[in-house]
Short mmCIF file of C-alpha atoms and ligand atoms in Angstrom, two decimals:
data_model
loop_
_atom_site.label_atom_id
_atom_site.label_comp_id
_atom_site.label_asym_id
_atom_site.label_seq_id
_atom_site.Cartn_x
_atom_site.Cartn_y
_atom_site.Cartn_z
CA UNK A 1 8.49 42.30 22.20
CA UNK A 2 10.82 39.36 22.34
CA UNK A 3 10.90 37.00 19.42
CA UNK A 4 8.50 34.05 19.47
CA UNK A 5 6.70 35.22 22.59
CA UNK A 6 3.42 35.48 20.72
CA UNK A 7 1.75 32.89 18.56
CA UNK A 8 -1.66 31.89 17.22
CA UNK A 9 -3.67 29.06 18.71
CA UNK A 10 -6.89 27.29 17.76
CA UNK A 11 -9.65 28.05 20.28
CA UNK A 12 -10.92 24.47 20.14
CA UNK A 13 -9.32 22.85 23.21
CA UNK A 14 -9.50 19.45 21.57
CA UNK A 15 -7.26 20.77 18.78
CA UNK A 16 -5.27 23.67 20.25
CA UNK A 17 -2.95 23.66 17.23
CA UNK A 18 -0.50 26.55 17.28
CA UNK A 19 0.78 28.68 14.44
CA UNK A 20 3.50 31.21 13.96
CA UNK A 21 2.66 34.87 14.43
CA UNK A 22 3.74 35.55 10.85
CA UNK A 23 1.07 33.38 9.27
CA UNK A 24 -2.01 35.10 7.86
CA UNK A 25 -4.90 32.87 8.93
CA UNK A 26 -8.58 33.38 9.64
CA UNK A 27 -9.28 29.81 10.76
CA UNK A 28 -7.39 26.80 12.06
CA UNK A 29 -6.06 24.83 9.07
CA UNK A 30 -6.47 21.59 11.05
CA UNK A 31 -10.04 21.86 12.33
CA UNK A 32 -11.52 25.04 10.89
CA UNK A 33 -12.09 26.76 14.24
CA UNK A 34 -11.25 30.38 15.05
CA UNK A 35 -7.79 31.38 16.24
CA UNK A 36 -6.59 33.39 19.22
CA UNK A 37 -3.42 35.40 19.54
CA UNK A 38 -1.74 34.08 22.69
CA UNK A 39 1.30 35.26 24.60
CA UNK A 40 4.02 33.48 26.50
CA UNK A 41 3.85 35.61 29.62
CA UNK A 42 6.70 33.74 31.25
CA UNK A 43 8.98 35.38 28.71
CA UNK A 44 7.27 38.73 28.41
CA UNK A 45 7.21 41.62 30.86
CA UNK A 46 3.85 41.49 32.67
CA UNK A 47 2.53 44.95 33.60
CA UNK A 48 2.69 45.32 37.37
CA UNK A 49 -0.54 47.23 37.67
CA UNK A 50 -3.10 48.64 35.30
CA UNK A 51 -2.72 52.13 36.70
CA UNK A 52 0.85 52.21 35.34
CA UNK A 53 -0.64 52.73 31.89
CA UNK A 54 -1.76 56.20 32.89
CA UNK A 55 1.89 57.29 32.88
CA UNK A 56 1.75 57.20 29.10
CA UNK A 57 -0.60 60.17 29.20
CA UNK A 58 2.44 62.29 30.01
CA UNK A 59 4.20 61.24 26.79
CA UNK A 60 1.17 61.59 24.54
CA UNK A 61 3.04 63.61 21.93
CA UNK A 62 4.53 60.25 20.94
CA UNK A 63 2.01 58.68 18.50
CA UNK A 64 2.09 55.24 20.15
CA UNK A 65 1.35 56.68 23.58
CA UNK A 66 -1.36 58.92 22.13
CA UNK A 67 -3.08 55.93 20.52
CA UNK A 68 -5.78 54.51 22.79
CA UNK A 69 -4.87 51.11 21.40
CA UNK A 70 -1.08 51.17 21.63
CA UNK A 71 -0.98 52.94 24.97
CA UNK A 72 -1.82 49.41 26.16
CA UNK A 73 0.63 47.66 23.84
CA UNK A 74 2.11 45.61 26.70
CA UNK A 75 -1.23 43.76 26.80
CA UNK A 76 -1.16 42.90 23.08
CA UNK A 77 2.57 42.42 22.52
CA UNK A 78 2.64 40.67 19.17
CA UNK A 79 4.68 43.27 17.29
CA UNK A 80 7.70 45.47 17.90
CA UNK A 81 7.08 49.17 18.48
CA UNK A 82 8.49 50.10 15.07
CA UNK A 83 5.90 47.88 13.37
CA UNK A 84 2.81 49.37 15.04
CA UNK A 85 0.27 51.17 12.87
CA UNK A 86 -1.71 54.10 14.21
CA UNK A 87 -3.91 56.86 12.83
CA UNK A 88 -4.69 58.24 16.29
CA UNK A 89 -7.43 55.76 17.15
CA UNK A 90 -8.86 55.05 20.58
CA UNK A 91 -9.64 58.57 21.82
CA UNK A 92 -12.91 57.44 23.32
CA UNK A 93 -14.89 59.00 26.10
CA UNK A 94 -16.81 57.45 28.96
CA UNK A 95 -19.81 59.70 29.65
CA UNK A 96 -21.59 59.52 32.94
CA UNK A 97 -25.23 59.98 31.98
CA UNK A 98 -27.57 60.58 34.91
CA UNK A 99 -30.58 61.56 32.83
CA UNK A 100 -30.46 58.42 30.76
CA UNK A 101 -29.75 56.30 33.84
CA UNK A 102 -33.07 57.45 35.29
CA UNK A 103 -34.88 56.73 32.03
CA UNK A 104 -33.67 53.13 31.95
CA UNK A 105 -34.39 52.57 35.64
CA UNK A 106 -30.92 52.77 37.15
CA UNK A 107 -30.58 54.72 40.38
CA UNK A 108 -27.89 57.15 41.34
CA UNK A 109 -26.50 57.69 37.87
CA UNK A 110 -25.07 54.25 37.51
CA UNK A 111 -25.01 54.38 33.72
CA UNK A 112 -21.91 55.18 31.69
CA UNK A 113 -21.81 55.46 27.92
CA UNK A 114 -18.59 54.55 26.17
CA UNK A 115 -18.47 56.58 22.95
CA UNK A 116 -16.33 54.48 20.64
CA UNK A 117 -17.82 56.35 17.69
CA UNK A 118 -15.33 59.17 18.44
CA UNK A 119 -12.69 57.29 16.47
CA UNK A 120 -11.01 58.58 13.28
CA UNK A 121 -13.44 56.71 11.02
CA UNK A 122 -16.33 57.07 13.45
CA UNK A 123 -16.67 53.55 14.81
CA UNK A 124 -14.94 51.10 17.16
CA UNK A 125 -13.59 49.22 14.14
CA UNK A 126 -10.51 51.50 14.18
CA UNK A 127 -9.36 49.84 17.39
CA UNK A 128 -9.27 46.54 15.57
CA UNK A 129 -7.81 47.90 12.35
CA UNK A 130 -4.79 49.44 14.11
CA UNK A 131 -3.83 45.95 15.26
CA UNK A 132 -5.00 44.18 12.09
CA UNK A 133 -3.06 46.48 9.78
CA UNK A 134 0.01 46.10 11.98
CA UNK A 135 -0.16 42.38 11.34
CA UNK A 136 -0.99 42.86 7.64
CA UNK A 137 2.26 44.80 7.27
CA UNK A 138 4.21 42.25 9.32
CA UNK A 139 3.25 39.59 6.79
CA UNK A 140 3.82 41.98 3.85
CA UNK A 141 0.19 41.77 2.73
CA UNK A 142 -0.57 43.18 -0.70
CA UNK A 143 -4.28 43.80 -0.92
CA UNK A 144 -6.43 44.03 2.19
CA UNK A 145 -10.12 43.13 2.09
CA UNK A 146 -13.27 42.86 4.14
CA UNK A 147 -16.97 42.20 3.92
CA UNK A 148 -18.89 44.93 5.60
CA UNK A 149 -22.23 46.30 6.68
CA UNK A 150 -20.39 49.64 6.38
CA UNK A 151 -18.15 50.51 9.29
CA UNK A 152 -15.52 47.86 8.71
CA UNK A 153 -15.14 49.08 5.14
CA UNK A 154 -14.93 52.73 6.25
CA UNK A 155 -12.21 51.87 8.74
CA UNK A 156 -10.33 49.54 6.42
CA UNK A 157 -10.43 52.15 3.65
CA UNK A 158 -9.05 54.82 5.99
CA UNK A 159 -6.10 52.76 7.23
CA UNK A 160 -5.31 51.51 3.74
CA UNK A 161 -5.31 55.06 2.39
CA UNK A 162 -2.91 56.23 5.12
CA UNK A 163 -0.57 53.30 4.51
CA UNK A 164 -0.83 53.40 0.72
CA UNK A 165 -2.27 49.90 0.51
CA UNK A 166 -5.00 48.74 -1.84
CA UNK A 167 -8.33 48.10 -0.10
CA UNK A 168 -11.09 45.91 -1.48
CA UNK A 169 -14.45 46.06 0.26
CA UNK A 170 -17.38 43.70 -0.25
CA UNK A 171 -20.69 45.33 0.58
CA UNK A 172 -24.14 43.77 0.56
CA UNK A 173 -26.11 45.94 -1.82
CA UNK A 174 -28.92 48.15 -0.67
CA UNK A 175 -28.67 48.33 3.08
CA UNK A 176 -25.46 50.25 3.76
CA UNK A 177 -25.83 53.60 5.54
CA UNK A 178 -24.77 56.48 3.33
CA UNK A 179 -22.15 57.92 5.67
CA UNK A 180 -20.29 54.62 5.63
CA UNK A 181 -20.48 54.07 1.88
CA UNK A 182 -19.29 57.65 1.38
CA UNK A 183 -16.22 56.97 3.52
CA UNK A 184 -15.18 53.84 1.64
CA UNK A 185 -15.57 55.56 -1.72
CA UNK A 186 -13.88 58.77 -0.61
CA UNK A 187 -10.87 56.90 0.76
CA UNK A 188 -10.37 55.22 -2.58
CA UNK A 189 -11.27 51.64 -1.68
CA UNK A 190 -12.19 49.33 -4.53
CA UNK A 191 -15.84 48.86 -3.60
CA UNK A 192 -17.77 45.79 -4.70
CA UNK A 193 -21.50 46.06 -4.19
CA UNK A 194 -22.56 42.44 -3.98
CA UNK A 195 -26.09 41.61 -5.06
CA UNK A 196 -26.80 39.89 -1.78
CA UNK A 197 -26.70 40.59 1.96
CA UNK A 198 -23.86 40.79 4.48
CA UNK A 199 -23.83 37.05 5.08
CA UNK A 200 -23.28 36.54 1.33
CA UNK A 201 -20.52 39.18 1.26
CA UNK A 202 -18.78 37.53 4.24
CA UNK A 203 -18.77 34.13 2.57
CA UNK A 204 -17.52 35.59 -0.71
CA UNK A 205 -14.66 37.63 0.75
CA UNK A 206 -13.30 34.49 2.38
CA UNK A 207 -13.57 32.51 -0.85
CA UNK A 208 -12.00 35.32 -2.86
CA UNK A 209 -9.23 35.72 -0.29
CA UNK A 210 -8.36 32.04 -0.52
CA UNK A 211 -8.22 32.24 -4.30
CA UNK A 212 -6.54 35.62 -4.73
CA UNK A 213 -4.47 35.91 -1.55
CA UNK A 214 -6.26 38.94 -0.13
CA UNK A 215 -5.51 39.76 3.51
CA UNK A 216 -8.89 39.58 5.33
CA UNK A 217 -9.58 42.19 7.99
CA UNK A 218 -12.98 41.07 9.24
CA UNK A 219 -13.19 40.04 12.87
CA UNK A 220 -12.27 36.44 11.94
CA UNK A 221 -8.80 37.99 11.88
CA UNK A 222 -7.49 37.28 15.39
CA UNK A 223 -5.29 40.37 15.41
CA UNK A 224 -8.23 42.67 14.92
CA UNK A 225 -9.75 41.45 18.16
CA UNK A 226 -6.48 42.16 19.97
CA UNK A 227 -6.99 45.84 19.15
CA UNK A 228 -10.60 45.73 20.28
CA UNK A 229 -9.56 44.46 23.73
CA UNK A 230 -8.37 47.99 24.43
CA UNK A 231 -11.96 49.30 24.40
CA UNK A 232 -12.31 47.56 27.76
CA UNK A 233 -8.94 48.80 29.03
CA UNK A 234 -10.15 52.33 28.45
CA UNK A 235 -13.44 51.65 30.22
CA UNK A 236 -11.47 50.37 33.22
CA UNK A 237 -9.12 53.33 33.01
CA UNK A 238 -12.03 55.79 33.01
CA UNK A 239 -13.45 54.03 36.08
CA UNK A 240 -10.12 54.28 37.94
CA UNK A 241 -9.41 50.60 37.22
CA UNK A 242 -12.49 49.33 38.94
CA UNK A 243 -14.56 46.92 36.90
CA UNK A 244 -18.19 47.88 36.30
CA UNK A 245 -20.86 45.29 37.10
CA UNK A 246 -22.04 45.10 33.50
CA UNK A 247 -20.76 45.81 30.02
CA UNK A 248 -23.62 45.94 27.53
CA UNK A 249 -22.76 45.75 23.84
CA UNK A 250 -24.67 45.30 20.58
CA UNK A 251 -24.00 41.96 18.89
CA UNK A 252 -23.47 41.63 15.14
CA UNK A 253 -20.56 39.46 14.07
CA UNK A 254 -19.75 39.20 17.80
CA UNK A 255 -16.18 40.41 17.48
CA UNK A 256 -16.47 43.01 20.20
CA UNK A 257 -18.07 40.75 22.79
CA UNK A 258 -15.42 38.13 21.98
CA UNK A 259 -12.59 40.63 22.34
CA UNK A 260 -13.99 41.99 25.59
CA UNK A 261 -14.21 38.48 27.02
CA UNK A 262 -10.61 37.76 26.02
CA UNK A 263 -9.45 41.05 27.54
CA UNK A 264 -11.07 40.22 30.88
CA UNK A 265 -9.91 36.62 30.85
CA UNK A 266 -6.31 37.71 30.31
CA UNK A 267 -6.42 40.46 32.93
CA UNK A 268 -7.77 37.96 35.43
CA UNK A 269 -5.10 35.38 34.56
CA UNK A 270 -2.37 38.01 34.85
CA UNK A 271 -3.67 38.95 38.29
CA UNK A 272 -4.49 42.48 37.13
CA UNK A 273 -8.26 42.33 37.65
CA UNK A 274 -9.94 40.51 40.52
CA UNK A 275 -13.61 40.78 39.65
CA UNK A 276 -14.85 40.58 36.06
CA UNK A 277 -17.86 42.48 34.74
CA UNK A 278 -20.74 40.51 33.25
CA UNK A 279 -21.18 40.99 29.51
CA UNK A 280 -24.64 41.42 28.01
CA UNK A 281 -24.84 41.05 24.23
CA UNK A 282 -27.85 42.64 22.57
CA UNK A 283 -29.28 41.50 19.22
CA UNK A 284 -31.98 43.16 17.19
CA UNK A 285 -35.07 40.93 16.90
CA UNK A 286 -34.49 41.02 13.14
CA UNK A 287 -31.06 39.38 13.47
CA UNK A 288 -31.40 37.17 16.52
CA UNK A 289 -29.14 34.17 15.95
CA UNK A 290 -27.31 34.55 19.25
CA UNK A 291 -30.51 35.02 21.25
CA UNK A 292 -32.11 32.06 19.50
CA UNK A 293 -29.14 29.76 20.07
CA UNK A 294 -28.21 30.79 23.60
CA UNK A 295 -31.57 31.95 24.94
CA UNK A 296 -33.77 29.28 23.42
CA UNK A 297 -31.56 26.34 22.47
CA UNK A 298 -29.27 26.66 25.50
CA UNK A 299 -26.14 26.65 23.38
CA UNK A 300 -23.05 27.27 25.49
CA UNK A 301 -19.28 27.17 25.35
CA UNK A 302 -19.35 23.84 27.17
CA UNK A 303 -15.58 23.87 27.80
CA UNK A 304 -14.99 24.25 24.09
CA UNK A 305 -17.19 21.34 23.01
CA UNK A 306 -19.82 23.59 21.41
CA UNK A 307 -22.83 21.65 20.16
CA UNK A 308 -22.29 22.05 16.41
CA UNK A 309 -25.50 20.21 15.52
CA UNK A 310 -27.65 22.82 17.22
CA UNK A 311 -25.90 25.56 15.25
CA UNK A 312 -26.16 23.65 11.96
CA UNK A 313 -29.85 22.93 12.56
CA UNK A 314 -30.56 26.60 13.22
CA UNK A 315 -28.81 27.72 10.04
CA UNK A 316 -30.67 25.04 8.07
CA UNK A 317 -33.92 26.36 9.53
CA UNK A 318 -33.00 29.91 8.41
CA UNK A 319 -32.23 28.66 4.91
CA UNK A 320 -35.31 26.45 4.58
CA UNK A 321 -37.53 29.37 5.55
CA UNK A 322 -35.55 31.95 3.55
CA UNK A 323 -35.05 33.97 6.72
CA UNK A 324 -32.66 36.84 6.10
CA UNK A 325 -31.41 39.30 8.70
CA UNK A 326 -33.61 42.40 8.70
CA UNK A 327 -33.09 45.41 10.96
CA UNK A 328 -32.66 49.16 10.60
CA UNK A 329 -29.64 48.70 12.84
CA UNK A 330 -27.68 47.73 9.75
CA UNK A 331 -24.36 47.29 11.59
CA UNK A 332 -25.83 44.27 13.38
CA UNK A 333 -27.90 42.95 10.48
CA UNK A 334 -26.09 39.61 10.52
CA UNK A 335 -27.56 36.12 10.84
CA UNK A 336 -24.38 34.07 10.73
CA UNK A 337 -22.05 35.70 13.27
CA UNK A 338 -18.53 34.53 12.51
CA UNK A 339 -17.33 34.85 16.10
CA UNK A 340 -20.16 32.82 17.60
CA UNK A 341 -17.88 30.38 19.44
CA UNK A 342 -15.57 33.05 20.83
CA UNK A 343 -18.62 34.93 22.03
CA UNK A 344 -19.91 31.81 23.78
CA UNK A 345 -16.55 31.61 25.55
CA UNK A 346 -16.83 35.27 26.59
CA UNK A 347 -20.34 34.66 27.95
CA UNK A 348 -19.04 31.65 29.85
CA UNK A 349 -16.08 33.50 31.39
CA UNK A 350 -18.11 36.55 32.40
CA UNK A 351 -21.42 34.87 33.26
CA UNK A 352 -22.89 36.89 30.45
CA UNK A 353 -26.41 37.10 29.10
CA UNK A 354 -27.93 37.68 25.68
CA UNK A 355 -31.12 39.51 24.79
CA UNK A 356 -32.91 40.86 21.75
CA UNK A 357 -34.67 44.21 21.38
CA UNK A 358 -37.07 45.24 18.62
CA UNK A 359 -36.12 48.02 16.20
CA UNK A 360 -38.84 50.20 17.72
CA UNK A 361 -36.95 50.09 21.05
CA UNK A 362 -33.64 50.66 19.32
CA UNK A 363 -34.73 53.89 17.62
CA UNK A 364 -36.47 55.16 20.73
CA UNK A 365 -33.28 54.49 22.72
CA UNK A 366 -31.27 56.19 20.00
CA UNK A 367 -33.45 59.31 20.21
CA UNK A 368 -33.20 59.29 23.99
CA UNK A 369 -29.41 59.02 23.92
CA UNK A 370 -29.22 62.06 21.66
CA UNK A 371 -31.50 64.01 24.03
CA UNK A 372 -28.91 63.92 26.79
CA UNK A 373 -25.54 63.97 25.09
CA UNK A 374 -23.79 63.06 21.87
CA UNK A 375 -25.82 60.63 19.78
CA UNK A 376 -24.93 57.37 18.13
CA UNK A 377 -25.92 55.29 15.14
CA UNK A 378 -28.90 52.91 15.36
CA UNK A 379 -27.02 49.66 16.10
CA UNK A 380 -25.21 51.31 19.02
CA UNK A 381 -28.48 52.18 20.71
CA UNK A 382 -29.35 48.49 21.00
CA UNK A 383 -27.03 48.53 24.02
CA UNK A 384 -29.11 51.12 25.89
CA UNK A 385 -32.38 49.46 24.84
CA UNK A 386 -30.84 46.27 26.20
CA UNK A 387 -29.95 47.90 29.52
CA UNK A 388 -33.55 49.02 29.92
CA UNK A 389 -34.84 45.54 29.17
CA UNK A 390 -32.44 43.91 31.62
CA UNK A 391 -33.32 46.42 34.36
CA UNK A 392 -37.04 45.83 33.70
CA UNK A 393 -36.45 42.09 33.98
CA UNK A 394 -34.56 42.52 37.25
CA UNK A 395 -31.41 40.95 35.79
CA UNK A 396 -29.54 44.23 36.24
CA UNK A 397 -30.19 45.68 39.69
CA UNK A 398 -30.90 49.43 39.80
CA UNK A 399 -27.75 50.18 41.80
CA UNK A 400 -25.35 48.21 39.64
CA UNK A 401 -22.75 50.07 37.59
CA UNK A 402 -23.42 49.63 33.90
CA UNK A 403 -21.33 50.57 30.87
CA UNK A 404 -23.16 50.63 27.55
CA UNK A 405 -20.96 50.63 24.47
CA UNK A 406 -21.96 53.14 21.78
CA UNK A 407 -20.21 51.58 18.84
CA UNK A 408 -20.70 54.10 16.04
CA UNK A 409 -21.00 57.84 15.45
CA UNK A 410 -24.36 59.59 15.14
CA UNK A 411 -23.39 60.97 11.70
CA UNK A 412 -22.93 57.53 10.15
CA UNK A 413 -26.59 57.01 9.38
CA UNK A 414 -28.55 60.28 9.15
CA UNK A 415 -31.32 58.61 7.18
CA UNK A 416 -32.86 56.78 10.14
CA UNK A 417 -33.26 59.79 12.48
CA UNK A 418 -34.56 62.00 9.68
CA UNK A 419 -37.28 59.44 8.92
CA UNK A 420 -37.92 58.81 12.61
CA UNK A 421 -38.46 62.49 13.26
CA UNK A 422 -40.40 63.42 10.14
CA UNK A 423 -42.75 60.57 9.22
CA UNK A 424 -45.89 59.25 10.86
CA UNK A 425 -48.00 56.12 10.98
CA UNK A 426 -47.79 53.64 8.15
CA UNK A 427 -45.35 55.84 6.27
CA UNK A 428 -42.86 55.64 9.13
CA UNK A 429 -43.37 51.91 9.55
CA UNK A 430 -42.69 51.37 5.87
CA UNK A 431 -39.75 53.76 5.57
CA UNK A 432 -37.92 52.18 8.50
CA UNK A 433 -39.02 48.63 7.70
CA UNK A 434 -40.52 48.20 11.16
CA UNK A 435 -42.51 45.15 12.18
CA UNK A 436 -45.15 47.15 14.07
CA UNK A 437 -47.00 50.46 13.87
CA UNK A 438 -46.05 51.47 17.40
CA UNK A 439 -45.56 55.24 17.30
CA UNK A 440 -42.13 56.65 18.18
CA UNK A 441 -41.82 57.90 21.74
CA UNK A 442 -39.38 60.76 21.20
CA UNK A 443 -40.32 62.11 17.82
CA UNK A 444 -39.31 65.73 17.11
CA UNK A 445 -41.27 66.77 14.04
CA UNK A 446 -39.90 69.72 12.07
CA UNK A 447 -42.38 72.55 11.62
CA UNK A 448 -42.86 74.02 8.18
CA UNK A 449 -43.39 77.79 8.20
CA UNK A 450 -43.79 80.49 5.61
CA UNK A 451 -40.78 82.72 5.04
CA UNK A 452 -42.05 85.70 7.01
CA UNK A 453 -41.50 86.89 10.56
CA UNK A 454 -45.16 86.67 11.50
CA UNK A 455 -45.29 82.95 10.75
CA UNK A 456 -42.09 82.39 12.71
CA UNK A 457 -43.34 84.31 15.74
CA UNK A 458 -46.57 82.39 15.50
CA UNK A 459 -44.69 79.09 15.38
CA UNK A 460 -42.49 79.95 18.38
CA UNK A 461 -45.15 81.60 20.53
CA UNK A 462 -47.84 78.98 20.00
CA UNK A 463 -50.72 78.72 17.64
CA UNK A 464 -48.99 76.08 15.53
CA UNK A 465 -49.59 72.50 16.54
C1 PLP B 501 -19.52 46.39 13.53
C2 PLP B 501 -20.52 47.09 14.37
C3 PLP B 501 -21.30 46.43 15.33
C4 PLP B 501 -21.24 44.96 15.51
O1 PLP B 501 -20.12 44.57 16.25
P1 PLP B 501 -19.61 43.07 16.30
O2 PLP B 501 -18.30 43.13 16.90
O3 PLP B 501 -19.59 42.59 14.87
O4 PLP B 501 -20.63 42.31 17.09
C5 PLP B 501 -22.14 47.16 16.12
N1 PLP B 501 -22.26 48.50 15.97
C6 PLP B 501 -21.55 49.17 15.05
C7 PLP B 501 -21.75 50.64 14.91
C8 PLP B 501 -20.66 48.49 14.22
O5 PLP B 501 -19.97 49.18 13.31
ZN1 ZN B 502 -7.98 23.58 15.34
#
């Protein structure tokens, strides 16, 4: 990287204030909007073709070339090589899943699943943390902090432990999946269980950061999203640099969808990608702010002049009616997505769509995913449930090439599948906090047998229902 070739810029075109790369900011000090990391490509080497990145596979014993984030460092050149932080993130896999394609109505095996849960801490957040921690060190951050539904804290705690930094995580009490809480605690993060939900934790970490000078690593941190751009580079790489027709991703705080949109926008502007995929962002019906605002209130990027009144009115409506986010897909249980405006921009650039799927569809999709390959955590399965919905609606044509992003590892949240597969009727509805009594479609009930061979033979050869 050459000096001063990267800077931060307010995403509000009417402001567009710029800031030095060495400032630690989560919002524009002038107007309060989100910030982008932007590059002066006239003074930086532009990659000639995307396929050139494959050459780094041959030098993968070098940690930066092994990293699935930093292998693409020329596309996020805000730091010098010596400054880059890696724990081996970004070893994701794009599975071609013919069985599942058929189940969701796609012909000819047009469905690919991007397993981002195969990261060191088990979720896509590591892609962002590699870049975020690089910046945290560039600005000599002391304590790093985040609010989290679980995975951000697990990832933050891991990177902090490797780098010997102190991590502080703010967790909404009650709803965190055990695998994720276990990771934060095990890695030694100072863990604050807030008596409130994620939206409360998010507000508080920002207030505490302002007061105590904590370095915030939620997706309001523009550097984190730089790392998450690489999730799309790897999708393109796995498809021999041909864009799919659709990228379908669960939407929580909307960092991923925002990062994907930025990745595609930049590749297009650099002349490295001709045709952009369309992005579909999938909410759970229990945390449907994006669907409500875009699908019902027609909120859009509008060249940067986002209709703030519509957003404010919707949040006031949530508050007046004490509506809190509620979904078993805890990673997307968020009603005030911090990256809303960046996501609107991504939808604009990629002609994207938004949809919501009920928890019942999410857990059925989750079970189905695990029937034909590695599984995922509940929130991740919203993507596949979303693909099915969009195919049913005719928005995605059966012969289009679709990539669904599986954001987190199956082992993150064992509680949901155990309940899904062992409870029935009202008990199941209550245990999973479902809104309906619709029975699960792919339940696999365990069979209890006496500890003798006869009972086992009986169970395996029939006779037990
Ligand atoms: C964080 C997270 C999400 C939500 O992603 P956003 O970028 O906040 O929209 C979805 N799934 C999993 C598993 C996550 O950890
Ligand atoms: Zn601004």
